[in-house]
Amino acid sequence: MIPAAVDMNETDGPGSLYALSAVLMDGDSGRVLYEKEGYTARPNASTTKVMTCILALENGKGDDYVMVSKNAAAQPEVKLGLKEGEQYYLEDLLYSLMLKSHNDTAVAIAEHIGGSVEGFAHMMNEKAKEIGCTSTHFVTSNGLDGADAGGVHETTARDLALIMSYAIKNKTFLHITQTRDYSFYDLSGNRQFSVHNANAFLDMTPDAISGKTGFTGNAGYCYVGACKNEGRTFIIALLGCGWPNNKSYKWKDTMKLLEYGKENFHKEVYWQEPAIPEIQVKDGVSENSTVSDESPAQSEQNLSAGLGKAAFIKGVIQAEDSDKKKEVLLKDSEKVTCNVRLQKSLAAPVKKGQKIGQVTFSIGELVLDDYFVTADRNIVKITYLWCVNKVFHDFFH
C-alpha cells in the first residue's frame, strides 16, 4: 500500500508532505528548522552511500588500487558489473558510487578501506557518532537492507541531514556529486564505463549543490540533498517518500521544503555583548595593590582593619573575534537570547583565568554556544601575616 501525503494541519510549516520522515536543517549550524518524525529511525537505502563516500575520501587516496572480490562482484542491481579480480582506481569507483549508486562498487570500496564490509560498517558507525548522530546504525556500505548484532540498518532524517552537512564541507565530495557525466577504465584498460548523475534535483534549481537518492522495498524512495541560497545552506532529508509508482514524490517534497526555508529564514549574526557585573571577593585584595604613603605602623594598622572587607574582580568572556561573527538562520519571529550565569560571590584567593561563570546563547531550549567567564586578575587572601609582609616589602624594598 502506498502511503498518501499526510496533512500536517500546520500554521507554521511547509504544509503536507509525502515523506514519512522529513527534516530541513541549517547546514552551517546543524539546527533543525523543521521536522516531521525527524527523529524516527527508518531504513535509508542508498543515501547510506554519502557516508561510504566521505569515509573513503578521508581514509583512502584517489590513486589507490581497489581489487574486486567475489563478494563485491556478486552484489545485486543496481551494479556497475565489476568482475572478481579486476582492479580500479578508488577515485573512479567513487563516481560510480555517487552518480549511479552502484552496489558492487560500494562493497569493493568498503572492503578496500575497512578490510571487510563488517569492518567498514564499524568505521561508519564510529564516524556517525563523531558527527553527532544519535539514532543511526549502519550494517551495509551500499544501503541494502541488513541486520547484525547491533540492530537493523537504519537512520533518522535528522541524522541523515547531519551526515550530509558534514560531507559537503569536503570539496572533493562536492566535486564528485556535482559532476554530471564521468568515464573511466579498469586498470587493465580493457573495460570502459560511463556514468551519468542520477540526482535530477541538480537540474531543478540553481540552489542545488549536492544530493543522493535511494530506494529499497523497505525504505521506499529516500533523498538527502544540500542547497545554497543567498549565503544560506539548507539540508533536506526524506525517508519513506513514496513507493512505486511515485518516484517523483521526493522531488516535490524537496522543493517544498527548500522554498519554505528560503521564504521563512534569514541569516543573522547572533552575538550580543553581555553586561558582566563585578563580582565580590571576600577577604581579598588585588595582587598588585600598594601601601599608601603612611608610616609602616599606620599602614599595618589600616590593612589589619581591612580584614573581612571585600575586593572585586571583573569577568572576561573567553570568546574569539570569529565567535562574534557567527551566524544562524532565524525566522522573523525568533530571537536569540543571551543568558549570563555568574557566581554571586567568591572567597579569596582567586587566580586570573579562573572560571567564575558562563554565557549561553540560545533559541528557546536549543543552545547555540556556551562561553566561560574567567577572572580578569589575581586576588590574594588578606591575612595578618600578609599585611606585615606587604608593609615591609613596600617600604623597605
Tab-separated table of C-alpha atoms in Angstrom:
chain	number	residue	atom	x	y	z
A	1	MET	CA	0.000	0.000	0.000
A	2	ILE	CA	1.343	3.429	-0.977
A	3	PRO	CA	1.217	5.982	1.865
A	4	ALA	CA	-0.676	9.119	0.913
A	5	ALA	CA	0.539	12.623	1.602
A	6	VAL	CA	-0.015	13.469	5.263
A	7	ASP	CA	-1.855	16.678	6.103
A	8	MET	CA	0.119	18.226	8.938
A	9	ASN	CA	-2.548	20.888	9.620
A	10	GLU	CA	0.302	23.264	10.339
A	11	THR	CA	0.070	27.002	10.725
A	12	ASP	CA	3.854	27.331	10.807
A	13	GLY	CA	5.402	24.820	8.416
A	14	PRO	CA	5.670	23.760	4.768
A	15	GLY	CA	2.299	22.018	4.809
A	16	SER	CA	1.567	18.451	3.719
A	17	LEU	CA	4.452	16.176	2.768
A	18	TYR	CA	4.516	12.703	1.241
A	19	ALA	CA	7.592	11.579	3.194
A	20	LEU	CA	7.114	9.578	6.386
A	21	SER	CA	10.121	11.403	7.851
A	22	ALA	CA	11.484	14.772	6.778
A	23	VAL	CA	13.982	17.329	8.052
A	24	LEU	CA	15.009	20.787	6.919
A	25	MET	CA	18.332	21.685	8.544
A	26	ASP	CA	20.599	24.713	8.680
A	27	GLY	CA	23.692	23.157	7.131
A	28	ASP	CA	26.029	25.583	8.868
A	29	SER	CA	24.838	25.253	12.466
A	30	GLY	CA	23.172	21.808	12.323
A	31	ARG	CA	19.970	23.326	13.703
A	32	VAL	CA	16.765	21.544	12.664
A	33	LEU	CA	14.494	24.201	11.141
A	34	TYR	CA	11.592	21.837	10.505
A	35	GLU	CA	10.961	18.155	11.125
A	36	LYS	CA	8.234	15.621	10.564
A	37	GLU	CA	9.071	12.465	12.509
A	38	GLY	CA	12.649	13.607	12.015
A	39	TYR	CA	13.905	11.544	14.967
A	40	THR	CA	12.203	8.276	13.957
A	41	ALA	CA	14.662	5.624	12.747
A	42	ARG	CA	13.871	4.106	9.332
A	43	PRO	CA	15.720	2.254	6.529
A	44	ASN	CA	17.511	4.801	4.344
A	45	ALA	CA	18.608	2.807	1.265
A	46	SER	CA	21.383	4.288	-0.894
A	47	THR	CA	21.536	7.617	0.924
A	48	THR	CA	23.919	5.473	3.014
A	49	LYS	CA	26.496	5.994	0.270
A	50	VAL	CA	27.081	9.573	1.441
A	51	MET	CA	28.803	8.079	4.486
A	52	THR	CA	30.574	5.466	2.361
A	53	CYS	CA	31.991	8.184	0.121
A	54	ILE	CA	33.163	10.511	2.877
A	55	LEU	CA	34.918	7.681	4.719
A	56	ALA	CA	36.685	6.641	1.515
A	57	LEU	CA	37.812	10.228	0.902
A	58	GLU	CA	39.130	10.562	4.447
A	59	ASN	CA	40.828	7.154	4.659
A	60	GLY	CA	41.974	6.421	1.123
A	61	LYS	CA	43.756	8.022	-1.822
A	62	GLY	CA	42.307	8.574	-5.275
A	63	ASP	CA	45.057	6.545	-6.932
A	64	ASP	CA	44.647	3.554	-4.596
A	65	TYR	CA	44.279	0.236	-6.434
A	66	VAL	CA	40.992	-1.399	-5.451
A	67	MET	CA	40.778	-5.160	-6.025
A	68	VAL	CA	37.313	-6.562	-6.742
A	69	SER	CA	36.374	-9.547	-4.558
A	70	LYS	CA	33.898	-12.321	-5.282
A	71	ASN	CA	31.580	-10.784	-2.697
A	72	ALA	CA	31.660	-7.356	-4.345
A	73	ALA	CA	31.063	-8.768	-7.812
A	74	ALA	CA	28.058	-10.774	-6.544
A	75	GLN	CA	26.084	-7.753	-5.298
A	76	PRO	CA	22.572	-7.246	-6.731
A	77	GLU	CA	21.389	-4.494	-9.039
A	78	VAL	CA	21.888	-1.592	-9.331
A	79	LYS	CA	25.514	-2.508	-10.168
A	80	LEU	CA	28.390	-1.428	-12.376
A	81	GLY	CA	29.163	-5.013	-13.346
A	82	LEU	CA	32.512	-5.448	-11.640
A	83	LYS	CA	34.256	-8.792	-12.118
A	84	GLU	CA	36.235	-10.688	-9.499
A	85	GLY	CA	39.957	-9.999	-9.749
A	86	GLU	CA	39.626	-6.703	-11.623
A	87	GLN	CA	41.325	-3.570	-10.319
A	88	TYR	CA	40.177	0.049	-10.377
A	89	TYR	CA	41.325	3.399	-9.101
A	90	LEU	CA	39.452	4.358	-5.950
A	91	GLU	CA	38.672	7.790	-7.406
A	92	ASP	CA	36.888	6.249	-10.404
A	93	LEU	CA	34.804	3.996	-8.177
A	94	LEU	CA	33.645	6.990	-6.122
A	95	TYR	CA	31.996	8.451	-9.243
A	96	SER	CA	30.309	5.109	-9.858
A	97	LEU	CA	29.189	5.100	-6.220
A	98	MET	CA	27.714	8.607	-6.072
A	99	LEU	CA	26.480	9.219	-9.620
A	100	LYS	CA	24.793	5.868	-10.312
A	101	SER	CA	24.629	4.318	-6.838
A	102	HIS	CA	26.248	1.009	-7.820
A	103	ASN	CA	26.014	-1.618	-5.085
A	104	ASP	CA	29.012	-3.683	-6.193
A	105	THR	CA	31.166	-0.552	-6.183
A	106	ALA	CA	30.110	0.250	-2.605
A	107	VAL	CA	31.198	-3.183	-1.366
A	108	ALA	CA	34.537	-3.018	-3.232
A	109	ILE	CA	35.235	0.357	-1.611
A	110	ALA	CA	34.200	-0.905	1.830
A	111	GLU	CA	36.472	-3.946	1.618
A	112	HIS	CA	39.380	-1.807	0.452
A	113	ILE	CA	39.029	0.806	3.221
A	114	GLY	CA	37.760	-1.352	6.104
A	115	GLY	CA	39.195	-4.770	5.249
A	116	SER	CA	35.671	-6.191	5.106
A	117	VAL	CA	32.105	-4.919	4.922
A	118	GLU	CA	31.772	-5.575	8.669
A	119	GLY	CA	34.966	-3.667	9.419
A	120	PHE	CA	33.820	-0.777	7.262
A	121	ALA	CA	30.400	-0.751	8.935
A	122	HIS	CA	32.166	-0.332	12.274
A	123	MET	CA	34.004	2.668	10.831
A	124	MET	CA	30.700	4.074	9.559
A	125	ASN	CA	29.075	3.799	12.964
A	126	GLU	CA	32.040	5.389	14.719
A	127	LYS	CA	32.013	8.263	12.231
A	128	ALA	CA	28.278	8.724	12.695
A	129	LYS	CA	28.786	9.127	16.445
A	130	GLU	CA	31.647	11.559	15.852
A	131	ILE	CA	29.432	13.699	13.605
A	132	GLY	CA	26.699	13.764	16.245
A	133	CYS	CA	24.235	11.126	15.050
A	134	THR	CA	22.173	9.651	17.878
A	135	SER	CA	19.907	7.045	16.247
A	136	THR	CA	21.925	5.618	13.354
A	137	HIS	CA	23.138	2.071	12.801
A	138	PHE	CA	24.923	1.029	9.621
A	139	VAL	CA	25.253	-2.601	8.559
A	140	THR	CA	25.880	-2.333	4.808
A	141	SER	CA	28.009	0.088	2.792
A	142	ASN	CA	25.524	0.256	-0.078
A	143	GLY	CA	22.343	0.791	1.931
A	144	LEU	CA	20.724	-2.538	1.111
A	145	ASP	CA	18.600	-3.759	3.988
A	146	GLY	CA	20.595	-5.675	6.586
A	147	ALA	CA	20.901	-6.540	10.254
A	148	ASP	CA	23.607	-7.592	12.696
A	149	ALA	CA	24.004	-7.950	16.443
A	150	GLY	CA	23.725	-4.177	16.818
A	151	GLY	CA	20.379	-3.908	15.057
A	152	VAL	CA	18.959	-3.217	11.605
A	153	HIS	CA	20.394	-0.830	9.048
A	154	GLU	CA	18.634	2.491	9.670
A	155	THR	CA	18.956	6.180	10.438
A	156	THR	CA	16.741	9.191	11.082
A	157	ALA	CA	16.069	12.137	8.801
A	158	ARG	CA	17.834	14.343	11.339
A	159	ASP	CA	20.951	12.147	11.454
A	160	LEU	CA	20.993	11.805	7.662
A	161	ALA	CA	20.848	15.593	7.273
A	162	LEU	CA	23.701	15.914	9.764
A	163	ILE	CA	25.824	13.469	7.741
A	164	MET	CA	25.204	15.450	4.546
A	165	SER	CA	26.001	18.757	6.261
A	166	TYR	CA	29.338	17.204	7.271
A	167	ALA	CA	30.028	15.735	3.827
A	168	ILE	CA	29.557	18.962	1.853
A	169	LYS	CA	32.410	20.563	3.799
A	170	ASN	CA	34.697	18.258	1.761
A	171	LYS	CA	35.489	19.907	-1.595
A	172	THR	CA	36.190	16.605	-3.329
A	173	PHE	CA	32.833	15.221	-2.200
A	174	LEU	CA	31.126	18.292	-3.660
A	175	HIS	CA	33.034	17.981	-6.930
A	176	ILE	CA	32.095	14.325	-7.333
A	177	THR	CA	28.403	14.812	-6.535
A	178	GLN	CA	28.142	17.844	-8.856
A	179	THR	CA	29.682	16.029	-11.837
A	180	ARG	CA	27.060	15.258	-14.487
A	181	ASP	CA	28.926	12.657	-16.554
A	182	TYR	CA	32.116	10.663	-15.952
A	183	SER	CA	34.013	7.982	-17.892
A	184	PHE	CA	36.774	5.637	-16.749
A	185	TYR	CA	38.532	2.303	-17.396
A	186	ASP	CA	39.594	-0.594	-15.234
A	187	LEU	CA	43.349	-0.668	-14.618
A	188	SER	CA	43.923	-3.119	-17.458
A	189	GLY	CA	42.327	-0.664	-19.887
A	190	ASN	CA	40.112	-3.406	-21.316
A	191	ARG	CA	36.770	-2.165	-19.999
A	192	GLN	CA	35.365	1.354	-20.258
A	193	PHE	CA	32.430	2.744	-18.260
A	194	SER	CA	30.367	5.923	-18.426
A	195	VAL	CA	28.107	7.071	-15.623
A	196	HIS	CA	25.509	9.860	-15.531
A	197	ASN	CA	24.421	11.656	-12.364
A	198	ALA	CA	21.021	10.378	-11.167
A	199	ASN	CA	20.406	13.399	-8.912
A	200	ALA	CA	17.758	15.122	-11.037
A	201	PHE	CA	17.398	17.889	-8.459
A	202	LEU	CA	20.650	19.420	-9.750
A	203	ASP	CA	18.686	20.450	-12.859
A	204	MET	CA	15.545	21.568	-10.997
A	205	THR	CA	17.029	24.558	-9.174
A	206	PRO	CA	20.297	26.530	-9.292
A	207	ASP	CA	20.334	26.288	-5.480
A	208	ALA	CA	21.131	22.544	-5.501
A	209	ILE	CA	24.787	21.738	-4.746
A	210	SER	CA	24.747	18.039	-3.825
A	211	GLY	CA	22.438	15.105	-3.200
A	212	LYS	CA	21.914	11.356	-3.113
A	213	THR	CA	18.856	9.281	-3.939
A	214	GLY	CA	17.929	5.856	-2.592
A	215	PHE	CA	15.329	3.116	-2.821
A	216	THR	CA	14.634	-0.319	-1.374
A	217	GLY	CA	11.347	-2.080	-0.827
A	218	ASN	CA	11.507	-1.424	2.911
A	219	ALA	CA	12.868	2.114	2.729
A	220	GLY	CA	10.781	3.475	-0.117
A	221	TYR	CA	12.174	6.429	-2.032
A	222	CYS	CA	14.690	8.427	0.007
A	223	TYR	CA	16.689	11.564	-0.656
A	224	VAL	CA	19.212	13.775	1.057
A	225	GLY	CA	20.347	16.978	-0.589
A	226	ALA	CA	22.108	20.268	0.034
A	227	CYS	CA	21.183	23.676	-1.353
A	228	LYS	CA	22.710	27.141	-1.084
A	229	ASN	CA	20.807	30.400	-1.439
A	230	GLU	CA	21.983	33.908	-0.528
A	231	GLY	CA	24.613	32.618	1.868
A	232	ARG	CA	22.223	30.149	3.495
A	233	THR	CA	22.850	26.392	3.435
A	234	PHE	CA	19.767	24.168	3.562
A	235	ILE	CA	19.959	20.395	4.044
A	236	ILE	CA	16.869	18.350	3.195
A	237	ALA	CA	16.461	14.701	4.214
A	238	LEU	CA	13.497	12.500	3.298
A	239	LEU	CA	12.781	8.887	4.294
A	240	GLY	CA	9.878	6.770	3.066
A	241	CYS	CA	8.866	9.315	0.436
A	242	GLY	CA	6.553	7.156	-1.660
A	243	TRP	CA	6.839	3.729	-3.260
A	244	PRO	CA	6.472	2.703	-6.941
A	245	ASN	CA	4.940	4.259	-8.967
A	246	ASN	CA	5.544	7.532	-7.085
A	247	LYS	CA	9.195	8.249	-7.804
A	248	SER	CA	8.578	11.986	-8.195
A	249	TYR	CA	7.218	12.495	-4.658
A	250	LYS	CA	10.712	13.103	-3.290
A	251	TRP	CA	11.310	15.996	-5.696
A	252	LYS	CA	8.022	17.645	-4.738
A	253	ASP	CA	8.797	17.361	-1.025
A	254	THR	CA	12.360	18.566	-1.500
A	255	MET	CA	11.253	21.652	-3.448
A	256	LYS	CA	8.527	22.398	-0.910
A	257	LEU	CA	10.993	22.274	1.987
A	258	LEU	CA	13.555	24.358	0.089
A	259	GLU	CA	11.009	27.063	-0.704
A	260	TYR	CA	9.800	27.042	2.894
A	261	GLY	CA	13.359	27.589	4.083
A	262	LYS	CA	14.076	30.372	1.597
A	263	GLU	CA	10.876	32.233	2.398
A	264	ASN	CA	10.945	31.966	6.174
A	265	PHE	CA	14.552	32.000	7.410
A	266	HIS	CA	17.128	34.770	7.322
A	267	LYS	CA	20.758	34.773	8.373
A	268	GLU	CA	21.733	36.824	11.389
A	269	VAL	CA	24.849	37.392	13.499
A	270	TYR	CA	23.690	36.375	16.953
A	271	TRP	CA	26.465	37.654	19.208
A	272	GLN	CA	25.332	40.123	21.867
A	273	GLU	CA	27.894	41.769	24.125
A	274	PRO	CA	26.615	40.821	27.580
A	275	ALA	CA	26.957	43.047	30.627
A	276	ILE	CA	29.225	41.314	33.143
A	277	PRO	CA	28.898	42.834	36.643
A	278	GLU	CA	31.803	42.902	39.050
A	279	ILE	CA	31.947	40.005	41.483
A	280	GLN	CA	32.732	40.408	45.160
A	281	VAL	CA	35.734	38.565	46.594
A	282	LYS	CA	35.646	38.248	50.359
A	283	ASP	CA	38.864	38.714	52.351
A	284	GLY	CA	40.770	39.559	49.198
A	285	VAL	CA	42.931	42.291	47.757
A	286	SER	CA	44.406	42.772	44.297
A	287	GLU	CA	47.816	41.169	43.970
A	288	ASN	CA	49.281	44.452	42.678
A	289	SER	CA	47.843	46.711	45.392
A	290	THR	CA	50.340	49.015	47.134
A	291	VAL	CA	50.510	50.556	50.552
A	292	SER	CA	49.811	54.305	50.755
A	293	ASP	CA	52.292	56.922	51.892
A	294	GLU	CA	51.671	56.299	55.555
A	295	SER	CA	54.098	55.151	58.153
A	296	PRO	CA	54.641	51.374	58.307
A	297	ALA	CA	52.827	51.233	61.634
A	298	GLN	CA	49.827	53.185	60.302
A	299	SER	CA	49.632	51.077	57.130
A	300	GLU	CA	49.822	47.834	59.064
A	301	GLN	CA	47.052	49.045	61.328
A	302	ASN	CA	44.837	50.095	58.413
A	303	LEU	CA	45.422	46.889	56.449
A	304	SER	CA	44.662	44.821	59.514
A	305	ALA	CA	41.461	46.771	59.973
A	306	GLY	CA	40.561	45.860	56.401
A	307	LEU	CA	40.333	42.155	57.129
A	308	GLY	CA	36.878	40.840	56.283
A	309	LYS	CA	36.213	43.520	53.675
A	310	ALA	CA	35.667	42.548	50.025
A	311	ALA	CA	37.589	43.139	46.831
A	312	PHE	CA	36.006	42.989	43.362
A	313	ILE	CA	37.004	41.351	40.090
A	314	LYS	CA	35.710	41.696	36.545
A	315	GLY	CA	34.740	38.770	34.354
A	316	VAL	CA	36.264	38.173	30.917
A	317	ILE	CA	34.337	36.174	28.279
A	318	GLN	CA	36.542	33.546	26.618
A	319	ALA	CA	35.415	34.198	23.036
A	320	GLU	CA	37.429	34.877	19.894
A	321	ASP	CA	36.674	37.581	17.325
A	322	SER	CA	35.488	34.821	14.979
A	323	ASP	CA	32.926	33.718	17.585
A	324	LYS	CA	31.402	37.188	17.497
A	325	LYS	CA	30.777	36.857	13.754
A	326	LYS	CA	28.893	33.547	13.873
A	327	GLU	CA	25.544	33.461	12.100
A	328	VAL	CA	22.408	31.368	12.439
A	329	LEU	CA	19.221	31.005	10.405
A	330	LEU	CA	16.264	32.569	12.186
A	331	LYS	CA	12.604	33.070	11.458
A	332	ASP	CA	11.345	36.644	11.728
A	333	SER	CA	9.514	35.689	14.925
A	334	GLU	CA	12.580	34.108	16.548
A	335	LYS	CA	15.147	35.749	18.782
A	336	VAL	CA	18.476	34.616	20.168
A	337	THR	CA	18.695	35.123	23.919
A	338	CYS	CA	21.881	35.686	25.913
A	339	ASN	CA	21.955	34.317	29.453
A	340	VAL	CA	24.734	35.221	31.901
A	341	ARG	CA	25.324	32.943	34.887
A	342	LEU	CA	27.921	34.107	37.420
A	343	GLN	CA	28.912	33.120	40.918
A	344	LYS	CA	27.353	35.685	43.250
A	345	SER	CA	30.449	35.933	45.405
A	346	LEU	CA	33.895	34.430	45.740
A	347	ALA	CA	36.327	33.875	48.561
A	348	ALA	CA	39.994	34.765	48.169
A	349	PRO	CA	42.300	33.663	46.779
A	350	VAL	CA	41.201	33.898	43.122
A	351	LYS	CA	43.553	33.268	40.202
A	352	LYS	CA	43.492	35.149	36.907
A	353	GLY	CA	41.754	32.932	34.328
A	354	GLN	CA	39.755	31.037	36.975
A	355	LYS	CA	36.275	30.081	35.736
A	356	ILE	CA	33.659	32.162	37.512
A	357	GLY	CA	30.636	31.850	35.222
A	358	GLN	CA	29.193	31.101	31.821
A	359	VAL	CA	27.462	32.948	28.962
A	360	THR	CA	24.957	30.981	26.857
A	361	PHE	CA	23.363	31.934	23.539
A	362	SER	CA	20.183	30.021	22.724
A	363	ILE	CA	16.987	29.895	20.689
A	364	GLY	CA	14.300	28.616	23.009
A	365	GLU	CA	15.723	25.418	24.501
A	366	LEU	CA	18.337	24.993	21.747
A	367	VAL	CA	21.815	26.061	22.921
A	368	LEU	CA	23.863	27.626	20.132
A	369	ASP	CA	27.038	28.339	22.088
A	370	ASP	CA	28.482	28.374	25.614
A	371	TYR	CA	31.407	30.541	26.713
A	372	PHE	CA	33.247	30.539	30.038
A	373	VAL	CA	33.668	33.741	32.020
A	374	THR	CA	37.031	33.977	33.809
A	375	ALA	CA	38.581	36.267	36.411
A	376	ASP	CA	40.498	39.225	34.970
A	377	ARG	CA	43.224	39.286	37.652
A	378	ASN	CA	44.671	37.647	40.731
A	379	ILE	CA	43.141	38.312	44.132
A	380	VAL	CA	45.188	37.260	47.154
A	381	LYS	CA	43.770	36.406	50.548
A	382	ILE	CA	44.354	39.015	53.270
A	383	THR	CA	45.867	37.649	56.468
A	384	TYR	CA	47.734	39.357	59.274
A	385	LEU	CA	50.983	37.829	58.017
A	386	TRP	CA	50.232	39.092	54.514
A	387	CYS	CA	49.728	42.608	55.920
A	388	VAL	CA	53.076	42.540	57.726
A	389	ASN	CA	54.926	41.200	54.676
A	390	LYS	CA	53.224	43.722	52.384
A	391	VAL	CA	54.108	46.685	54.563
A	392	PHE	CA	57.688	45.510	54.911
A	393	HIS	CA	58.035	44.941	51.162
A	394	ASP	CA	56.539	48.265	50.076
A	395	PHE	CA	58.545	50.401	52.496
A	396	PHE	CA	61.901	48.693	52.637
A	397	HIS	CA	62.404	47.319	49.118
